[in-house]
CSV table of C-alpha atoms in Angstrom, one decimal:
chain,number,residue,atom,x,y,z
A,1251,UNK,CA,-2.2,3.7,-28.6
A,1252,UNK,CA,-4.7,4.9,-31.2
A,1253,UNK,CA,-2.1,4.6,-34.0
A,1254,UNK,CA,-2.2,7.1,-37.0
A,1255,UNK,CA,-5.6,7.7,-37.4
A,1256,UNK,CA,-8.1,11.0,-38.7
A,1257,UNK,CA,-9.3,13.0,-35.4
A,1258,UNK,CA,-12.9,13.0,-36.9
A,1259,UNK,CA,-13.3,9.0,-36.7
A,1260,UNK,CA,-11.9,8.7,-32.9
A,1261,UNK,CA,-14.8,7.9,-30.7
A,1262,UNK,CA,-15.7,8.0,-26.9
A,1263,UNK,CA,-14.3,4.6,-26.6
A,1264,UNK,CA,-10.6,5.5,-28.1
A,1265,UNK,CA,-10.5,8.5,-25.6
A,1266,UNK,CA,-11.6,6.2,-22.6
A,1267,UNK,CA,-8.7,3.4,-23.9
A,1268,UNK,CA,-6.2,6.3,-23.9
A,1269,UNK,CA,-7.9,7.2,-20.3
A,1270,UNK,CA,-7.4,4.0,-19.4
A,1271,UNK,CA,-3.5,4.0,-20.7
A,1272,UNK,CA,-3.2,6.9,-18.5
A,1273,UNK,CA,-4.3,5.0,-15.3
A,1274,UNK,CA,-1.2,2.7,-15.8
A,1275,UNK,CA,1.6,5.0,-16.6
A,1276,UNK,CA,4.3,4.4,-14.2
A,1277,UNK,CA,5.2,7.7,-12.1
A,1278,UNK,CA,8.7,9.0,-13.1
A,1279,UNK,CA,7.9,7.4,-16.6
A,1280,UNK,CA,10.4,10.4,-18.1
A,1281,UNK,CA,13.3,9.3,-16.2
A,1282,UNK,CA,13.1,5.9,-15.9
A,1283,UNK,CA,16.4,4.4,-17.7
A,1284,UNK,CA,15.1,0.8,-17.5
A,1285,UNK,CA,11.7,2.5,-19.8
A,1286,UNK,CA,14.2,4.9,-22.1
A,1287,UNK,CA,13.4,5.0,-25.8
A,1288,UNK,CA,10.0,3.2,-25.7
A,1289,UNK,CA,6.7,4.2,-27.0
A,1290,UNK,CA,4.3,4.7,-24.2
A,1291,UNK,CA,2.2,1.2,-24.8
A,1292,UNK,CA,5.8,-0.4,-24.5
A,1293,UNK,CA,7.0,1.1,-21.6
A,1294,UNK,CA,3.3,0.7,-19.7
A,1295,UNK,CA,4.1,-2.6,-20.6
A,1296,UNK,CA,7.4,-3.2,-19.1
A,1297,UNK,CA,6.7,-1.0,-16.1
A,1298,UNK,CA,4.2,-3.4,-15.1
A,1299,UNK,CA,6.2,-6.5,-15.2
A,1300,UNK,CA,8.9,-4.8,-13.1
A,1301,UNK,CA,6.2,-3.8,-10.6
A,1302,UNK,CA,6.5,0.0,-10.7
A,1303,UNK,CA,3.8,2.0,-8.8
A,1304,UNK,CA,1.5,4.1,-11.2
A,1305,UNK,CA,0.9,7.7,-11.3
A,1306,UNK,CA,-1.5,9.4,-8.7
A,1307,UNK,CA,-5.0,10.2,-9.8
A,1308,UNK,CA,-3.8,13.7,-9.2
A,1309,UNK,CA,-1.1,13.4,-11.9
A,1310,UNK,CA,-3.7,12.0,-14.3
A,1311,UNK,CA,-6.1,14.2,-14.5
A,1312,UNK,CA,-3.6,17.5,-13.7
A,1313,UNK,CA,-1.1,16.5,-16.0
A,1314,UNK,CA,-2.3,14.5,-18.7
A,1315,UNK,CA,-6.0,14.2,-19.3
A,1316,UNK,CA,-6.3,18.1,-18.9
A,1317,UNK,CA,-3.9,18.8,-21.3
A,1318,UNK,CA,-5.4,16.1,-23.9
A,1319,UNK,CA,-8.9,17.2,-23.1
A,1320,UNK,CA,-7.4,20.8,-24.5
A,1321,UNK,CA,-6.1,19.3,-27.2
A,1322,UNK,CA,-9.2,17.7,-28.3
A,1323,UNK,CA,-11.1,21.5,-27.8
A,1324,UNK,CA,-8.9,23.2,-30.0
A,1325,UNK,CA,-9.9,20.5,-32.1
A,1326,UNK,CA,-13.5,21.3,-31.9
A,1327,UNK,CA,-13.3,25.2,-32.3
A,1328,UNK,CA,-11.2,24.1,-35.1
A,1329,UNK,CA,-14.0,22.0,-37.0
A,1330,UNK,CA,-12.0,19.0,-36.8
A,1331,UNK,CA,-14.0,17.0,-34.7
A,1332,UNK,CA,-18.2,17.6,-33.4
A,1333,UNK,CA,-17.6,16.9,-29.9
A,1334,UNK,CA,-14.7,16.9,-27.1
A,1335,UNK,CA,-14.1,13.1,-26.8
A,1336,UNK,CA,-11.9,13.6,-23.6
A,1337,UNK,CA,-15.0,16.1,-21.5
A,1338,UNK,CA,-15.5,14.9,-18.4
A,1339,UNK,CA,-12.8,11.5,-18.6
A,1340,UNK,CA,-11.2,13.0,-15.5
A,1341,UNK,CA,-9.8,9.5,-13.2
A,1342,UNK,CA,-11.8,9.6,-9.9
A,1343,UNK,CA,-9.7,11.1,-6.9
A,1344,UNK,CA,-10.9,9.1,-3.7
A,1345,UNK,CA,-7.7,10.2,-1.2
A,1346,UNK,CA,-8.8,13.3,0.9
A,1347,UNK,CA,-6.3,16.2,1.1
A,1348,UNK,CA,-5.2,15.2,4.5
A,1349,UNK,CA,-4.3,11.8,3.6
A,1350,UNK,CA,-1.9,12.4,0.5
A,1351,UNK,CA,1.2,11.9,0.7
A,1352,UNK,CA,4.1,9.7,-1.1
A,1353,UNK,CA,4.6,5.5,-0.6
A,1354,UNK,CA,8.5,5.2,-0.3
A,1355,UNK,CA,10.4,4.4,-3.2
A,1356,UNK,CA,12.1,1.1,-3.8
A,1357,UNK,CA,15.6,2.3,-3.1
A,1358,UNK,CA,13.7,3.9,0.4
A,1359,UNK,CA,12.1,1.0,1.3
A,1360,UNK,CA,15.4,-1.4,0.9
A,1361,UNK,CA,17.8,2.2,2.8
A,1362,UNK,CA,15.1,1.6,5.9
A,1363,UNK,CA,14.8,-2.0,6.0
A,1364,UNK,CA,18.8,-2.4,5.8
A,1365,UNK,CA,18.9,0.5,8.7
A,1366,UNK,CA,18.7,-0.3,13.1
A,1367,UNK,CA,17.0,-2.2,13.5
A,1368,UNK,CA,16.1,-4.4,10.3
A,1369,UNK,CA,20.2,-4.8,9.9
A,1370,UNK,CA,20.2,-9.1,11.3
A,1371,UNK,CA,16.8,-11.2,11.6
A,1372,UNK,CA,14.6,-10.8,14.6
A,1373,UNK,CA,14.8,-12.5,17.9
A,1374,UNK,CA,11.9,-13.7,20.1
A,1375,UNK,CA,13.0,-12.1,22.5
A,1376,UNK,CA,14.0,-8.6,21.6
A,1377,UNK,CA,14.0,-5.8,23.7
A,1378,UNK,CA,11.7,-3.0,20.9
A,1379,UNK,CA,9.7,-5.7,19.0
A,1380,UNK,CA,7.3,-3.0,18.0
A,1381,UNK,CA,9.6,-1.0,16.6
A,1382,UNK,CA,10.7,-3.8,14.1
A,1383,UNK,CA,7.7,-5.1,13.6
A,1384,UNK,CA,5.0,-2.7,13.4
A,1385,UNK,CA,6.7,-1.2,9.6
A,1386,UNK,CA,6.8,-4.6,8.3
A,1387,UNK,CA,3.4,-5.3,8.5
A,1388,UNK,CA,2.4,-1.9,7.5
A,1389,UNK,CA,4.4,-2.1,4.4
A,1390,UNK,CA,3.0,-6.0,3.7
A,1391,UNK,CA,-0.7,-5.7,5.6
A,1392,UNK,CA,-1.5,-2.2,4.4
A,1393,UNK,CA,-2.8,-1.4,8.4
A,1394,UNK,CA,-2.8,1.4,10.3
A,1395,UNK,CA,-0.5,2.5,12.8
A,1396,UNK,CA,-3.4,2.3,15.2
A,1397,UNK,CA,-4.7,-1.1,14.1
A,1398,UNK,CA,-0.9,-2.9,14.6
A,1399,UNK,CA,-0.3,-0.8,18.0
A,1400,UNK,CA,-3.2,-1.9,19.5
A,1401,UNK,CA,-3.4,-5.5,18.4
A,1402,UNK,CA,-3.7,-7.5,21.8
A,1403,UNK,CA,-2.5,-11.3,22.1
A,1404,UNK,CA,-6.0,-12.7,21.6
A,1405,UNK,CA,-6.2,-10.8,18.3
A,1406,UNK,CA,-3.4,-13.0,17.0
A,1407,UNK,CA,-5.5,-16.4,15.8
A,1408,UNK,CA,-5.3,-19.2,13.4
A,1409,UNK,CA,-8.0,-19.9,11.3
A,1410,UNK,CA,-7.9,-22.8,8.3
A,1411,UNK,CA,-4.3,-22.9,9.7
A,1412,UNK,CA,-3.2,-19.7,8.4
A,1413,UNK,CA,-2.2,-17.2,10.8
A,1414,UNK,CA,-4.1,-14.3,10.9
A,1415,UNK,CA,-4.9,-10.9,12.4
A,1416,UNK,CA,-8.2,-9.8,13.6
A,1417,UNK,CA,-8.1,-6.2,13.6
A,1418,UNK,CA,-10.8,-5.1,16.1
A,1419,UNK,CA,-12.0,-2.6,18.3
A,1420,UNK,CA,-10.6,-2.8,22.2
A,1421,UNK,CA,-10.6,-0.5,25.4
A,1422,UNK,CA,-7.2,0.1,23.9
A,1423,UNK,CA,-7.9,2.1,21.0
A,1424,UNK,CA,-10.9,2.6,18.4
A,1425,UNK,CA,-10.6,1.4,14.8
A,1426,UNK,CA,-11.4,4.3,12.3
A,1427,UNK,CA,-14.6,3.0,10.7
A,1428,UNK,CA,-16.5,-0.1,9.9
A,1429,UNK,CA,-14.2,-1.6,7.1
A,1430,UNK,CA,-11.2,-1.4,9.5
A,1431,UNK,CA,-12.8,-4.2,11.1
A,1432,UNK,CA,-11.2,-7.2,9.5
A,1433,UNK,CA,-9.5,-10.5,9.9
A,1434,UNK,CA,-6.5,-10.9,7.4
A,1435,UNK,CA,-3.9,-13.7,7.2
A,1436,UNK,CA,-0.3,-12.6,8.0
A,1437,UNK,CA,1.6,-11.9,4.9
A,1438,UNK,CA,4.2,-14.9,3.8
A,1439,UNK,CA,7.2,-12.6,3.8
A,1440,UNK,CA,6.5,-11.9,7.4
A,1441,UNK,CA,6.2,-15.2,8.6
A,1442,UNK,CA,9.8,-15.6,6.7
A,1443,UNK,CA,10.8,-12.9,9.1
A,1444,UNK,CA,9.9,-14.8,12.5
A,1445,UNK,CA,7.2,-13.3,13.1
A,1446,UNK,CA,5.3,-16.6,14.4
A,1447,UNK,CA,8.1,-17.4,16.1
A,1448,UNK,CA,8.0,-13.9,18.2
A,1449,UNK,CA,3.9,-14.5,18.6
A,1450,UNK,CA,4.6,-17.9,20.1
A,1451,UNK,CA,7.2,-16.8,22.3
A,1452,UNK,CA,5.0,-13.9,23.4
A,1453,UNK,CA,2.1,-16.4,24.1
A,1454,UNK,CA,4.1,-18.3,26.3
A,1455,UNK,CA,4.7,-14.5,28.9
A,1456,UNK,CA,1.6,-12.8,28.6
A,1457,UNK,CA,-2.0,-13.1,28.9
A,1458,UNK,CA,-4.9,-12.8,25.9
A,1459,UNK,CA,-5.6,-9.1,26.7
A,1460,UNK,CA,-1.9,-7.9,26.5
A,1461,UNK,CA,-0.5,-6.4,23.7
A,1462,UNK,CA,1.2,-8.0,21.2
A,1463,UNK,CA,3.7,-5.3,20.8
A,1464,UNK,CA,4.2,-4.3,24.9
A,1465,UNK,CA,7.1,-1.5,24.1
A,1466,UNK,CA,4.2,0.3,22.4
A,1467,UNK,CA,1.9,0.3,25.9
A,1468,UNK,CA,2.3,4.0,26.1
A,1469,UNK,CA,-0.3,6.4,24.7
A,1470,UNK,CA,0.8,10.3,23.9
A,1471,UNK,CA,-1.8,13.1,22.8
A,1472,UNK,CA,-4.2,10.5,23.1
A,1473,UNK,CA,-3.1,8.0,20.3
A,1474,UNK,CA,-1.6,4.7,20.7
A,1475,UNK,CA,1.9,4.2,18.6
A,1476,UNK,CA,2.3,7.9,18.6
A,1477,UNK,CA,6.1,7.8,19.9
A,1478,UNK,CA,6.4,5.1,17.5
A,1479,UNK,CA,5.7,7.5,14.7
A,1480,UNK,CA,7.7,10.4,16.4
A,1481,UNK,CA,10.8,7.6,16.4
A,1482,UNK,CA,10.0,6.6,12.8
A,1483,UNK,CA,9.7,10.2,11.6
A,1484,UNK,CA,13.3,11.2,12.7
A,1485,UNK,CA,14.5,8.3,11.1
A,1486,UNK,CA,13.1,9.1,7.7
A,1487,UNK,CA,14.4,13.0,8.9
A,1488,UNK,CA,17.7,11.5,9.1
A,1489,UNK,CA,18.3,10.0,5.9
A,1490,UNK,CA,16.9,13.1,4.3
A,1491,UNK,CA,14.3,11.3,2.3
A,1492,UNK,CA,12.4,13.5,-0.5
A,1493,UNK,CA,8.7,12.7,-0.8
A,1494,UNK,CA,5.1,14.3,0.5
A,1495,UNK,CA,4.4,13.6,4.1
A,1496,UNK,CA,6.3,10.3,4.6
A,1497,UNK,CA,5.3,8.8,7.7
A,1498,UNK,CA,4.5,5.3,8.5
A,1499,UNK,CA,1.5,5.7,7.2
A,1500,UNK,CA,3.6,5.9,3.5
A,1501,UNK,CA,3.2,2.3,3.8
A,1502,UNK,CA,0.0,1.9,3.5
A,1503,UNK,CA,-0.1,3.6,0.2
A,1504,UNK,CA,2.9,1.1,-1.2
A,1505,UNK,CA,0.3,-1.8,0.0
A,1506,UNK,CA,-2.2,0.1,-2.1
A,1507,UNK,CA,0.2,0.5,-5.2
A,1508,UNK,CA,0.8,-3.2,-4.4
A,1509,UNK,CA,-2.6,-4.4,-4.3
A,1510,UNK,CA,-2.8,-2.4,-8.2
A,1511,UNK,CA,0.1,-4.3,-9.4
A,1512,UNK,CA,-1.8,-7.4,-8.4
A,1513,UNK,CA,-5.1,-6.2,-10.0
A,1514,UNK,CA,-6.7,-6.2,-6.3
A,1515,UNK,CA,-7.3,-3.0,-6.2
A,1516,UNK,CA,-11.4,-1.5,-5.2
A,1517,UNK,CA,-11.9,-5.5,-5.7
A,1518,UNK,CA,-14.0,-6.8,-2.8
A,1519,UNK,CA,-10.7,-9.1,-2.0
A,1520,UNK,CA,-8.5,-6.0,-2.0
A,1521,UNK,CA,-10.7,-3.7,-0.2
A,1522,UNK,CA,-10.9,-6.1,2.9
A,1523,UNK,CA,-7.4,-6.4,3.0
A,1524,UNK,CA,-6.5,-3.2,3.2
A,1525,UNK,CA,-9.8,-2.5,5.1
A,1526,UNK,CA,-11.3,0.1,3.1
A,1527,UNK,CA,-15.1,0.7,2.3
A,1528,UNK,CA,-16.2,2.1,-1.5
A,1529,UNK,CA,-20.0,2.4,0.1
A,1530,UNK,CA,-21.0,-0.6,-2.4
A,1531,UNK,CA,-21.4,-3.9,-2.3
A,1532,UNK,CA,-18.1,-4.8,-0.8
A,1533,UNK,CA,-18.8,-3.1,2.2
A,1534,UNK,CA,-19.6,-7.1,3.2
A,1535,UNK,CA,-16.6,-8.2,1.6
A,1536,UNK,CA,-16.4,-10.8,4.4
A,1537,UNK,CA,-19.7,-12.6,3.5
A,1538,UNK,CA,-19.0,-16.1,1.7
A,1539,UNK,CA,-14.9,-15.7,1.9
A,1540,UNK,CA,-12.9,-18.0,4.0
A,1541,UNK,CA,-9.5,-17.0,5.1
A,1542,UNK,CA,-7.9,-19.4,2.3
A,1543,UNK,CA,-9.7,-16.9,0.0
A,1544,UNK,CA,-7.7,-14.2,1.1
A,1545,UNK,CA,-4.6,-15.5,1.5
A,1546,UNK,CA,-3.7,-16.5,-2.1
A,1547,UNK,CA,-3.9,-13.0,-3.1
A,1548,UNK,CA,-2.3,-11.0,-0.2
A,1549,UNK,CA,1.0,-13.4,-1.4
A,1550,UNK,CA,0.4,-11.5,-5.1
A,1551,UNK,CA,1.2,-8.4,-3.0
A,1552,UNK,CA,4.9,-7.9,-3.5
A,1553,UNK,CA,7.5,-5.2,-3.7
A,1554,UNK,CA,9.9,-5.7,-6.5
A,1555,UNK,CA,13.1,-4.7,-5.9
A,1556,UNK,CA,13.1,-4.7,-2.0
A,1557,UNK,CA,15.4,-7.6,-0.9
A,1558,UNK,CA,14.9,-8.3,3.2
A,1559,UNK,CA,17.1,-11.8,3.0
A,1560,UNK,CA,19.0,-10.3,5.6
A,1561,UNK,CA,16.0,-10.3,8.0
A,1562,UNK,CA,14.7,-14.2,6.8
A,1563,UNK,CA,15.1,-17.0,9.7
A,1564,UNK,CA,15.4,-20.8,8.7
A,1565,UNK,CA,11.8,-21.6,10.0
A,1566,UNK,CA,9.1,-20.4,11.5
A,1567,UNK,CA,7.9,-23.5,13.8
């Protein structure tokens, strides 16, 4: 990205344009077919306008900026160059080791969603809604587990006329922290899916504190949705899917990949979506946003590739 240049005029700010190259190099980019025979700039290029999720900040720093940064001291013992441009570029890593793990792929998501019981649209009335509904809005609201089990009917609202979700603490379960606290709208491809049909129809046989999902009332070792993710776990089990630790919980970080491709992501928009807190500033993210502000850009959050036309109903009045 530096074109052919003399190692001894690069400066800081060429090594921090190749960091930031690195940032957006789609995972895989080796065996991609549709990025084959491109330089790198290109094929960053193209790999963000097909929507491809990005390499981990493990991968970064592990297996490119090390090896760059190694490059660049060679250079230095060498004579070539008075300093290591690349010392100390290393892409900050904010996922704790517990919480790492794969998003699904693309061909995953669409094997899943095409699986019992996303194989014809939803009914009002169905007998598991949880268990259809819950993934959905993990994969397209970036929540919790937690935070979609335990959403009761009052937590369902409508505010500006968007439909929303205020995620909140009740006696049925604790949120994690203080950024999990949040009121999002409901994603438009959800609402294609029925789901404000199913809340109305729930509304109409069940009172404000039930839960909006009632086949997901039971609680095992002490968590709420934990059978869910037992059920969800030997479905992934089944198809033999490849990936670190896929769970439900996967989903969340294909919202997060998501919310990149849509340059949400650490914003103070994207952070309250996905209910996250950096410690800064947009901690607050809710002060001087209206819901209108938030639903523009949860509809930039798409998954390319995934088609769920199957599951769409003609309306959702």
């Amino acid at each position: 990205s530096l074109g052919d240049r003399e190692v001894a005029t690069l400066t800081r700010d060429d090594a921090r344009k190749v960091q930031g190259l690195v940032k957006r190099l789609p995972r895989n980019l080796g065996k991609l077919k549709a990025l084959e025979g491109l330089p790198v700039p290109q094929a960053v290029e193209k790999a963000e306008r097909l929507e491809l999720p990005t390499v981990t900040a493990k991968t970064m720093n592990g297996g490119y900026l090390v090896h760059i940064m190694a490059v660049f001291a060679w250079a230095m013992q060498e004579g070539w160059t008075p300093t290591n441009l690349f010392l100390k570029l290393a892409v900050a890593d904010d996922v704790a080791d517990e919480d790492r793990r794969d998003p699904f792929t693309t061909e995953q998501l669409q094997h899943l969603f095409t699986s019992e019981p996303w194989t014809a649209p939803a009914t009002p009335d169905m007998a598991l809604p949880g268990r259809f509904w819950v993934p959905l809005l993990g994969l397209f609201q970036g929540a919790r587990r937690g935070e979609l089990v335990g959403l009761q009917m009052r937590d369902v609202v409508e505010i500006e006329g968007i439909l929303s979700l205020h995620i909140r603490d009740n006696d049925i379960r604790n949120l994690k922290n203080r950024a999990s606290r949040r009121v999002v709208p409901v994603h438009p491809s959800v609402l294609e899916l029925g789901f404000g049909q199913y809340v109305e129809h729930r509304r109409q046989h069940a009172p404000a504190d039930a839960l909006l999902f009632p086949d997901q009332k039971d609680k095992a070792r002490g968590q709420i949705g934990y059978n869910l993710g037992v059920w969800f776990g030997k479905k992934i089990n089944a198809y033999q899917m490849q990936g670190r630790n896929l769970s439900l919980h996967s989903f969340r970080h294909n919202f997060e990949d998501a919310l990149r491709r849509a340059g949400l992501h650490k914003t103070p928009i994207g952070l309250g979506l996905a209910g996250r807190d950096d410690g800064g500033s947009a901690a607050s993210y809710g002060s001087g946003y209206v819901m209108s502000d938030f639903a523009e850009p949860l509809a930039r959050v798409r998954f390319a590739g995934l088609d769920l036309s199957h599951l769409k109903v003609a309306n959702d009045e």
